[in-house]
Amino acid sequence: MQLAVWTYEGPPHVGAMRIATAMQGVHYVLHAPQGDTYADLLFTMIERREKRPPVTWTTFQARDLGGDTAELFMEAARDAYARFQPEAMLVGASCTAELIQDDPGGLAKTLGLPVPVVPLELPAYQRKENWGAAETFYRLVRAFAGPAQTRAPRDPARAPRCNILGPTALGFRHRDDVAEVTKLLTGMGIEVVVTAPMGATPTDLTHLRDADFNVVLYPEIAQVAAEYLKRQLGQPYTRIVPIGVGATRDFMAEVAAFAGLPVPLTDGGDALRLPWYARSVDSNYLTGKRIFIFGDATHAIAAARIAQEELGFAVVGLGTYSREFGREIRAAAEKYGCEALISDDYLEVEERIAALQPELVLGTQMERHIAKKLGVPCAVISAPVHVQDFPARYAPQMGFEGANVIFDTWVHPLMMGLEEHLLGMFREDFEFRDGVAPSHLGHGAQAEPPAAPIAVGPASWVHEAEAELRKIPFFVRGKARRNTERFAEERGIALITLETLYDAKAHFSR
Amino acid sequence: MTHPGAPREPEGMAPGAGGCADTPVLRERGQREVFCGLTGIIWLHRKIQDAFFLVVGSRTCAHLLQSAAGVMIFAEPRFATAIIEERDLAGLADANEELDRVVTRLIQRRPDIRMLFLVGSCPSEVIKLDLSRAAQRLSQRFSPDVRVLNYSGSGIETTFTEGEDACLAALVPEMPAEPGTARSLLVVGALAEVVEDQFIRLFAALGVGPVRFLPSRRASELPAVGDGTRFLLAQPFLAGTARALEARGARHIPAPFPLGEEGTTAWLRAAVEVWGIGEERFAQATAQGRERARAALANHRATLDGKSIFFFPDSQLEVPLARFLSRELGMRPLEIGTPYLHRQHLAHELALLPAAAKLVEGQHVDRQLDRCREARPDMTVCGLGLANPLEAEGLTTKWSIELVFSPIQGYDQAGDLAGLFARPLVRRGKLKV
């Protein structure tokens, strides 16, 4: 048993729902107890979808368990076909139905429905949402991609073609990433045959074979399917995810190689602003800011590269809840000289952030809460998603426009450079009272409440030192307190004086 | 836990009984688009301030709690999930040891906890993990610091608000015994603190007392119960709690529910009659509240009068709400869906419903959506999974969950309650895009 306060991923059948909901013409019949239908609201409320997810739930109750739950499932599957007339059906079980072992796949087969039925086996007590999404997408691709083939070289008379794999419903900025990457590929003279699962029908999946190669946007979801297509149809697939300026350029080079095109010379043109904004003198204050990064593996690894190479931050912690990609995260952490954290335990992530005392957290909505509690600025870079992660405006993470969006999103929560100095110099100005928000966030903005000390050290403070500590701007005061207490503790100092405070400041200054 | 061989309820029309006797009830079976009883933890963990709720379940349960909680994640919550994993399914002895380990870790982390609820879920019930024995065992181990209780919030046993019923029913045996037969009033059902305080003042003015509340704000301060206890239900979904209280000698005061000016007045009057207090004092003590409620309702009447309304089943509040909206605001209920129709507790309510309203117990969501689309009501009350899709089809909706999460009972909330229904209509009128 695992004690969970919050979870980063839902159960695997929610991953399957993300695939079914992203596609057209697919209906998913889920054997599940009453109450599991809560998952519908993820799509209608968080993503504000205008249609219910294409899912029929059996919603069995105790009285059904004594009777025939298998018959209930068959009835639901028959009715769902009659009502929704899908091109293909997915059938499976949620965690509770898995225990009663009705075998939805076998039952559906006996119904003799006139459309393909793809059974899903998603072990709910071992696996999680992203795995469920990847497995479902793979099963669908397998069912519709067609027989094996050996690829002939492309006729030079026709444009190179690719598929875009991975975007789902309830994905972090998937809608805009697809638009941005499609534009990028089209600009290179590459045709996009199928984008899947988002917007694709089962029939569209039969055209996957018409492409020369596959572009994998989100390895967590599409890598298994892409690997299958590589074996089955001989289509190579991209390994570089185009998040950030450098990664987008590398991605274009990788794509050009698959397409047999010369490496494009484009640097993003005038529309790419991140490189100049990062060089602009006002960004000097970003130098060496200590950043903690946590998210799904794809977004976390991309964020680390951007933070280090494109914004001049210092990555002090890098982690993921995607255990399947632990190796990749460890390699990236080693590259940036920090320790990797591979965990889906929210409490462990909280402890690590508290211990590292970063100046900016790049994380999920959960790290946003941790950061809020600790009084540290935060920007969200990854799922699990929140209604705020579906902005009305165009806000991709990928491609050159994605880099611009990332610059704004990460830099805005930070106190601006000169403002930070002014607050330091004139900290007794009555308008610089505690809790004042950065001025660029507007008058209405309330700063987060100052952090409660995480652990109270054994040392106590003399009045004078405590008063001096209060002169330090609130947004760094927690760190100053913790550093000083740690400094005192390590040296066996029981009483923190003014001298201890400044000794600690000198010790920790970079 | 399960009821082997329980006959399925027949579909179709069955004759109604009780107050609204002539209204036939359509009983439906099919996909139910409702929450399970675990959802009650979202408000119960805030209400009972020294209690912690540990769901023994799957990742789905944990995911439900955080999804249903949505934006309510402000502090470290007093709930968590012990997620059953593959290795726990291998053998039950192992699962019990694992549970003990998780509870021990939890209690070390949260020394402020005085009461721990082990909350059963669909998977824990299907694998027959005996949480009542686990609760006894753990209670002994952590006695006297922490009392460990259990109840089921599973979707196979409970629908949405029935989770609160199960939780309160589990508290009843813990209530101290009231010696003697001196009369006291117990108000049953989680209410917002502001509403509780208003009722305390009202009952004091009426001369009804002493007044106690279940649940209490602290699990360590449960009210006493005995032969002198008379109880009013503040919520319509507390059938199990009512039975448990009756078993402890308490007696139910039948009444409509305290929604709106009329409902609140009738609810208070039911208690006043038991206490034998005169009409003059009743009129005096309630005059101001009634007047304020009527004035507040008048502000919304123009928006709501004559508008048709359609309820999808959700919290069991549907019948009292339909009564309030039809009688005090002139709305026309077309269909009143409810997960369960507790005829006895709703007898007063049913008698006050307009005859034209169609009552539906249970759910077949697709058929109900067909009926809703055909009826084109001016307002549809439904869950979060259905609201946006129906809005996209041009229907105006009210999220039903807000009716459970907001203070809506009593005189001073009558206007707010009407406002919850008026706002979507007002908003639709305002938007020019």
XYZ file of C-alpha atoms in Angstrom, chain A residues 45-496:
452
model
C -14.551 21.007 -16.790
C -10.741 21.138 -16.878
C -10.459 21.095 -20.656
C -13.908 22.693 -21.140
C -14.836 20.169 -23.829
C -18.179 20.769 -25.450
C -19.006 17.085 -25.693
C -19.089 14.300 -23.148
C -16.147 11.926 -23.496
C -17.188 9.014 -25.739
C -17.358 6.618 -22.814
C -20.158 4.346 -21.601
C -19.794 3.139 -18.031
C -21.566 0.100 -16.632
C -21.726 1.762 -13.155
C -22.505 -1.464 -11.330
C -23.535 -1.445 -7.691
C -23.567 -3.951 -4.851
C -26.882 -5.470 -5.932
C -25.383 -6.190 -9.378
C -22.411 -8.024 -7.889
C -24.744 -10.723 -6.644
C -26.289 -10.979 -10.085
C -24.760 -11.027 -13.489
C -22.299 -8.193 -14.028
C -21.146 -9.816 -17.265
C -24.648 -9.453 -18.690
C -24.684 -5.835 -17.532
C -21.491 -5.216 -19.473
C -22.834 -6.836 -22.633
C -26.028 -4.819 -22.420
C -24.021 -1.611 -22.032
C -21.781 -2.489 -24.995
C -24.750 -3.376 -27.220
C -26.600 -0.168 -26.290
C -23.499 1.965 -26.750
C -22.978 0.618 -30.248
C -26.612 1.151 -31.182
C -26.681 4.684 -29.834
C -23.275 6.044 -30.888
C -22.524 3.972 -34.030
C -18.744 4.292 -33.651
C -16.235 3.165 -36.266
C -14.435 1.171 -33.587
C -14.932 0.328 -29.930
C -12.534 0.032 -27.047
C -13.578 -2.210 -24.169
C -11.984 -2.599 -20.765
C -12.265 -2.472 -17.007
C -11.437 0.008 -14.277
C -9.693 -1.074 -11.070
C -12.755 -2.592 -9.364
C -14.013 -4.378 -12.457
C -10.545 -5.840 -12.927
C -11.050 -7.645 -9.599
C -14.340 -9.244 -10.608
C -12.725 -10.677 -13.750
C -15.602 -10.474 -16.196
C -13.254 -10.284 -19.211
C -14.791 -7.395 -21.189
C -12.706 -8.292 -24.249
C -14.064 -11.829 -24.397
C -17.617 -10.710 -23.689
C -17.525 -8.079 -26.419
C -16.335 -10.675 -28.887
C -19.435 -12.791 -28.256
C -21.628 -9.827 -29.157
C -20.516 -9.958 -32.783
C -20.611 -6.196 -33.200
C -20.205 -5.101 -36.829
C -17.186 -2.890 -36.030
C -13.664 -3.666 -34.811
C -13.505 -4.035 -31.024
C -10.127 -3.425 -29.403
C -9.854 -4.985 -25.929
C -7.687 -3.196 -23.372
C -5.887 -4.878 -20.488
C -4.746 -2.095 -18.199
C -3.501 -3.450 -14.861
C -4.819 -0.800 -12.483
C -2.840 -1.949 -9.452
C 0.509 -1.745 -11.236
C 0.237 0.977 -13.851
C -0.870 4.562 -14.164
C -2.421 7.094 -16.511
C 0.390 7.720 -19.000
C 1.073 4.022 -19.316
C -2.639 3.466 -19.969
C -2.633 6.144 -22.652
C 0.468 4.690 -24.316
C -0.910 1.147 -24.220
C -4.289 2.212 -25.624
C -2.726 4.176 -28.440
C -0.432 1.268 -29.247
C -3.383 -1.178 -29.306
C -5.309 1.061 -31.678
C -2.321 1.610 -33.943
C -1.683 -2.121 -33.989
C -5.294 -2.805 -34.872
C -5.452 -0.378 -37.792
C -1.924 0.227 -39.118
C -2.136 -2.757 -41.475
C 0.316 -5.487 -42.504
C 4.082 -5.289 -42.324
C 5.920 -3.657 -45.171
C 9.467 -2.832 -46.159
C 9.884 0.805 -47.010
C 10.993 1.748 -50.487
C 13.083 4.940 -50.757
C 10.965 8.026 -51.318
C 10.283 9.053 -54.898
C 12.167 12.389 -55.047
C 9.292 13.851 -57.074
C 6.969 13.843 -54.065
C 7.280 15.795 -50.853
C 8.428 13.944 -47.741
C 5.594 12.880 -45.431
C 5.311 12.291 -41.705
C 2.768 11.548 -39.000
C 2.538 13.476 -35.745
C 2.054 11.089 -32.830
C 1.159 11.692 -29.212
C -1.249 14.602 -28.697
C -4.224 13.588 -26.532
C -7.180 15.072 -24.750
C -6.283 16.600 -21.387
C -2.668 17.050 -22.455
C -0.501 19.953 -21.345
C -0.773 22.438 -24.273
C -1.154 19.628 -26.824
C -3.668 21.607 -28.883
C -1.203 24.449 -29.508
C 1.889 22.242 -29.771
C 0.281 20.389 -32.687
C -0.456 23.657 -34.479
C 3.078 24.946 -33.911
C 4.855 21.747 -34.958
C 2.596 21.322 -38.000
C 3.517 24.845 -39.072
C 7.195 24.096 -38.546
C 7.043 20.882 -40.599
C 4.949 22.398 -43.361
C 7.419 25.287 -43.550
C 10.178 22.746 -44.163
C 8.231 21.281 -47.079
C 7.058 18.179 -45.219
C 3.453 16.953 -45.488
C 1.673 15.746 -42.390
C -0.359 12.648 -43.262
C -1.991 11.789 -39.936
C -1.984 13.490 -36.557
C -3.004 10.968 -33.916
C -4.644 10.364 -31.570
C -5.881 13.981 -31.536
C -8.525 14.380 -34.220
C -7.869 11.029 -35.915
C -10.485 8.410 -36.800
C -9.719 4.675 -36.899
C -9.751 4.994 -40.714
C -7.098 7.704 -40.482
C -4.913 5.226 -38.612
C -4.928 2.989 -41.702
C -3.118 5.840 -43.502
C -0.253 5.986 -40.988
C 1.636 3.744 -43.416
C 1.657 6.463 -46.074
C 4.244 8.493 -44.141
C 8.030 8.254 -44.428
C 8.645 8.774 -40.723
C 6.948 9.651 -37.460
C 7.272 12.701 -35.265
C 6.830 11.761 -31.595
C 5.726 14.797 -29.620
C 5.219 13.089 -26.259
C 7.279 9.924 -25.751
C 5.261 9.054 -22.602
C 2.270 8.481 -24.852
C 3.518 7.693 -28.346
C 6.877 5.979 -28.040
C 5.456 2.460 -27.765
C 3.298 2.971 -30.851
C 6.170 4.611 -32.748
C 8.434 1.683 -31.889
C 5.784 -0.681 -33.283
C 5.495 1.337 -36.485
C 9.252 1.282 -36.847
C 9.275 -2.511 -36.668
C 6.116 -3.072 -38.678
C 6.338 -0.385 -41.362
C 9.987 0.590 -41.241
C 9.211 4.191 -40.235
C 11.924 5.850 -38.172
C 10.740 8.258 -35.450
C 12.102 11.414 -33.880
C 13.792 11.316 -30.443
C 14.159 15.041 -29.949
C 11.210 16.917 -28.490
C 11.167 20.485 -29.842
C 10.741 22.380 -26.571
C 13.183 25.296 -26.337
C 15.286 27.048 -28.972
C 18.166 24.579 -29.061
C 15.889 21.546 -29.013
C 13.734 22.986 -31.789
C 16.815 23.498 -33.963
C 18.047 19.987 -33.197
C 14.589 18.617 -33.935
C 14.564 20.345 -37.325
C 17.931 18.828 -38.147
C 16.697 15.363 -37.106
C 13.543 15.741 -39.188
C 15.518 17.024 -42.177
C 17.723 13.929 -42.037
C 14.664 11.608 -42.033
C 13.086 13.599 -44.840
C 16.198 13.693 -46.951
C 16.215 17.487 -46.913
C 19.140 19.825 -46.287
C 19.377 21.014 -42.691
C 17.287 24.179 -42.565
C 19.154 27.402 -41.908
C 16.245 29.080 -40.202
C 16.943 30.441 -36.757
C 13.305 31.157 -36.075
C 13.435 34.587 -37.706
C 12.124 37.784 -36.150
C 9.303 35.946 -34.447
C 11.731 34.162 -32.107
C 12.411 36.542 -29.235
C 13.834 34.338 -26.481
C 17.530 34.593 -27.509
C 17.500 38.383 -27.599
C 15.380 38.745 -24.467
C 17.791 36.455 -22.630
C 20.731 38.621 -23.786
C 18.990 41.881 -22.962
C 20.708 43.502 -19.956
C 17.570 43.433 -17.834
C 17.843 39.630 -17.853
C 21.178 39.826 -16.050
C 19.442 39.246 -12.771
C 18.336 35.806 -13.988
C 21.946 34.637 -13.877
C 22.464 31.656 -11.645
C 18.970 31.696 -10.133
C 18.501 28.351 -8.458
C 15.796 26.351 -10.217
C 14.029 23.177 -9.158
C 12.311 21.259 -11.964
C 9.717 18.506 -11.640
C 7.203 17.163 -14.135
C 6.673 14.442 -16.688
C 10.011 13.342 -18.125
C 9.616 15.065 -21.500
C 8.821 18.486 -20.102
C 11.247 18.231 -17.191
C 14.234 17.318 -19.375
C 13.367 20.047 -21.884
C 12.959 22.584 -19.095
C 16.361 21.763 -17.660
C 18.070 22.470 -20.971
C 16.233 25.759 -21.446
C 16.901 26.833 -17.871
C 20.607 26.137 -18.108
C 21.459 27.012 -21.698
C 18.883 29.575 -22.732
C 18.118 31.549 -19.580
C 21.339 31.136 -17.598
C 19.672 29.668 -14.511
C 21.310 27.020 -12.333
C 19.383 23.752 -12.190
C 19.630 22.545 -8.574
C 17.104 19.732 -8.765
C 15.489 17.741 -11.540
C 12.843 15.115 -11.154
C 9.929 13.260 -12.645
C 6.975 11.115 -11.659
C 7.362 9.148 -14.928
C 9.208 6.129 -13.589
C 9.296 4.669 -17.106
C 11.724 7.460 -18.047
C 13.917 7.337 -14.954
C 17.040 6.599 -16.920
C 16.638 9.663 -19.137
C 16.041 11.909 -16.132
C 19.102 10.566 -14.318
C 21.234 11.210 -17.382
C 19.957 14.776 -17.639
C 20.465 15.432 -13.923
C 24.022 14.230 -14.184
C 24.595 16.606 -17.093
C 23.465 19.581 -15.007
C 25.269 18.441 -11.886
C 22.282 17.837 -9.660
C 20.557 14.882 -8.064
C 17.639 13.245 -9.868
C 14.390 12.662 -8.013
C 12.237 9.859 -9.382
C 9.109 9.665 -7.304
C 5.375 9.929 -7.442
C 5.225 10.728 -3.740
C 4.135 14.330 -3.394
C 5.467 14.500 0.173
C 8.926 13.462 -0.980
C 8.921 16.161 -3.660
C 7.858 18.705 -1.062
C 10.691 17.668 1.242
C 13.232 17.953 -1.568
C 12.077 21.427 -2.563
C 12.145 22.582 1.043
C 15.673 21.243 1.448
C 17.028 22.729 -1.801
C 15.481 26.187 -1.265
C 15.269 27.101 -4.945
C 14.468 30.613 -6.134
C 12.054 29.348 -8.779
C 10.139 26.111 -9.064
C 9.177 24.763 -12.484
C 6.686 22.025 -11.863
C 3.157 20.748 -12.090
C 0.102 22.154 -10.374
C 1.168 20.247 -7.271
C 4.553 21.930 -7.112
C 2.657 25.183 -7.527
C 0.974 24.409 -4.215
C 4.241 23.398 -2.592
C 5.907 26.573 -3.849
C 2.997 28.672 -2.623
C 3.323 27.122 0.801
C 7.075 27.799 0.853
C 6.728 31.292 -0.595
C 8.770 30.498 -3.706
C 7.742 31.680 -7.204
C 6.594 28.941 -9.538
C 5.692 28.341 -13.177
C 3.800 25.289 -14.406
C 5.538 23.254 -17.112
C 3.762 19.903 -17.185
C 0.676 17.792 -16.555
C -1.262 16.944 -14.367
C -3.377 19.676 -15.776
C -5.540 22.366 -14.283
C -8.112 24.584 -15.938
C -5.436 27.305 -16.155
C -3.391 25.040 -18.422
C -5.975 25.493 -21.178
C -5.557 29.188 -21.884
C -7.847 30.903 -24.370
C -4.853 32.368 -26.210
C -2.379 30.480 -28.360
C 0.292 29.287 -25.953
C 2.331 26.351 -27.269
C 5.372 24.970 -25.468
C 6.959 23.610 -28.644
C 8.733 25.324 -31.535
C 9.926 28.905 -31.625
C 6.672 30.422 -30.451
C 6.747 27.911 -27.605
C 10.152 29.275 -26.581
C 8.696 32.793 -26.458
C 5.800 31.586 -24.328
C 8.210 29.824 -21.974
C 10.340 32.945 -21.549
C 7.325 34.934 -20.421
C 5.864 32.197 -18.254
C 9.033 31.526 -16.319
C 10.356 35.043 -15.950
C 7.159 36.844 -14.944
C 6.754 35.216 -11.516
C 10.231 36.438 -10.537
C 10.866 39.780 -8.910
C 12.298 42.074 -11.579
C 16.032 42.782 -11.249
C 16.083 46.463 -10.302
C 13.010 46.107 -8.160
C 14.737 43.406 -6.178
C 17.648 45.775 -5.509
C 15.393 48.635 -4.494
C 13.559 46.407 -2.088
C 16.899 45.389 -0.656
C 18.170 48.953 -0.289
C 15.036 50.651 0.949
C 13.421 47.859 2.803
C 12.004 50.134 5.453
C 10.000 52.139 2.904
C 6.437 51.858 4.148
C 5.168 50.779 0.740
C 7.614 47.898 0.657
C 5.758 46.213 3.443
C 5.841 42.487 3.779
C 3.756 40.567 1.364
C 3.834 43.189 -1.385
C 3.695 41.549 -4.795
C 6.091 42.264 -7.633
C 4.898 45.568 -9.139
C 4.556 44.156 -12.672
C 1.914 41.745 -11.416
C -0.399 44.674 -10.762
C -1.802 46.399 -7.727
C -4.462 43.806 -7.133
C -1.942 41.012 -6.951
C -1.380 39.682 -3.471
C 1.898 38.034 -2.826
C 1.827 34.566 -1.415
C 1.806 34.454 2.357
C 5.315 34.324 3.751
C 6.578 30.838 4.285
C 6.232 29.223 7.614
C 9.606 27.928 8.709
C 9.904 24.318 7.604
C 11.900 23.061 10.486
C 12.738 25.158 13.474
C 16.390 24.729 14.224
C 17.640 24.154 17.735
C 19.348 27.544 17.779
C 17.439 30.535 19.132
C 17.754 34.117 17.990
C 18.795 37.088 20.055
C 16.419 39.994 19.681
C 18.836 42.150 17.709
C 19.489 39.422 15.123
C 15.806 38.672 14.821
C 15.143 42.386 14.169
C 17.844 42.496 11.516
C 16.361 39.411 9.890
C 13.060 41.228 9.612
C 14.743 43.922 7.501
C 15.525 41.359 4.831
C 12.856 41.386 2.096
C 10.216 38.797 2.801
C 10.809 36.793 -0.361
C 14.331 35.862 0.707
C 13.832 36.033 4.455
C 12.818 32.385 4.802
C 15.972 31.350 3.026
C 18.125 33.655 5.126
C 16.573 32.253 8.290
C 17.080 28.666 7.229
C 20.640 29.279 6.037
C 21.565 31.023 9.257
C 20.032 28.309 11.393
C 21.771 25.616 9.399
C 25.045 27.519 9.679
C 24.564 27.804 13.440
C 23.594 24.183 13.824
C 26.589 22.930 11.867
C 28.870 24.936 14.143
C 27.108 24.098 17.366
C 26.045 27.721 17.927
C 23.081 27.765 20.285
C 22.338 31.485 20.152
C 22.200 33.370 16.851
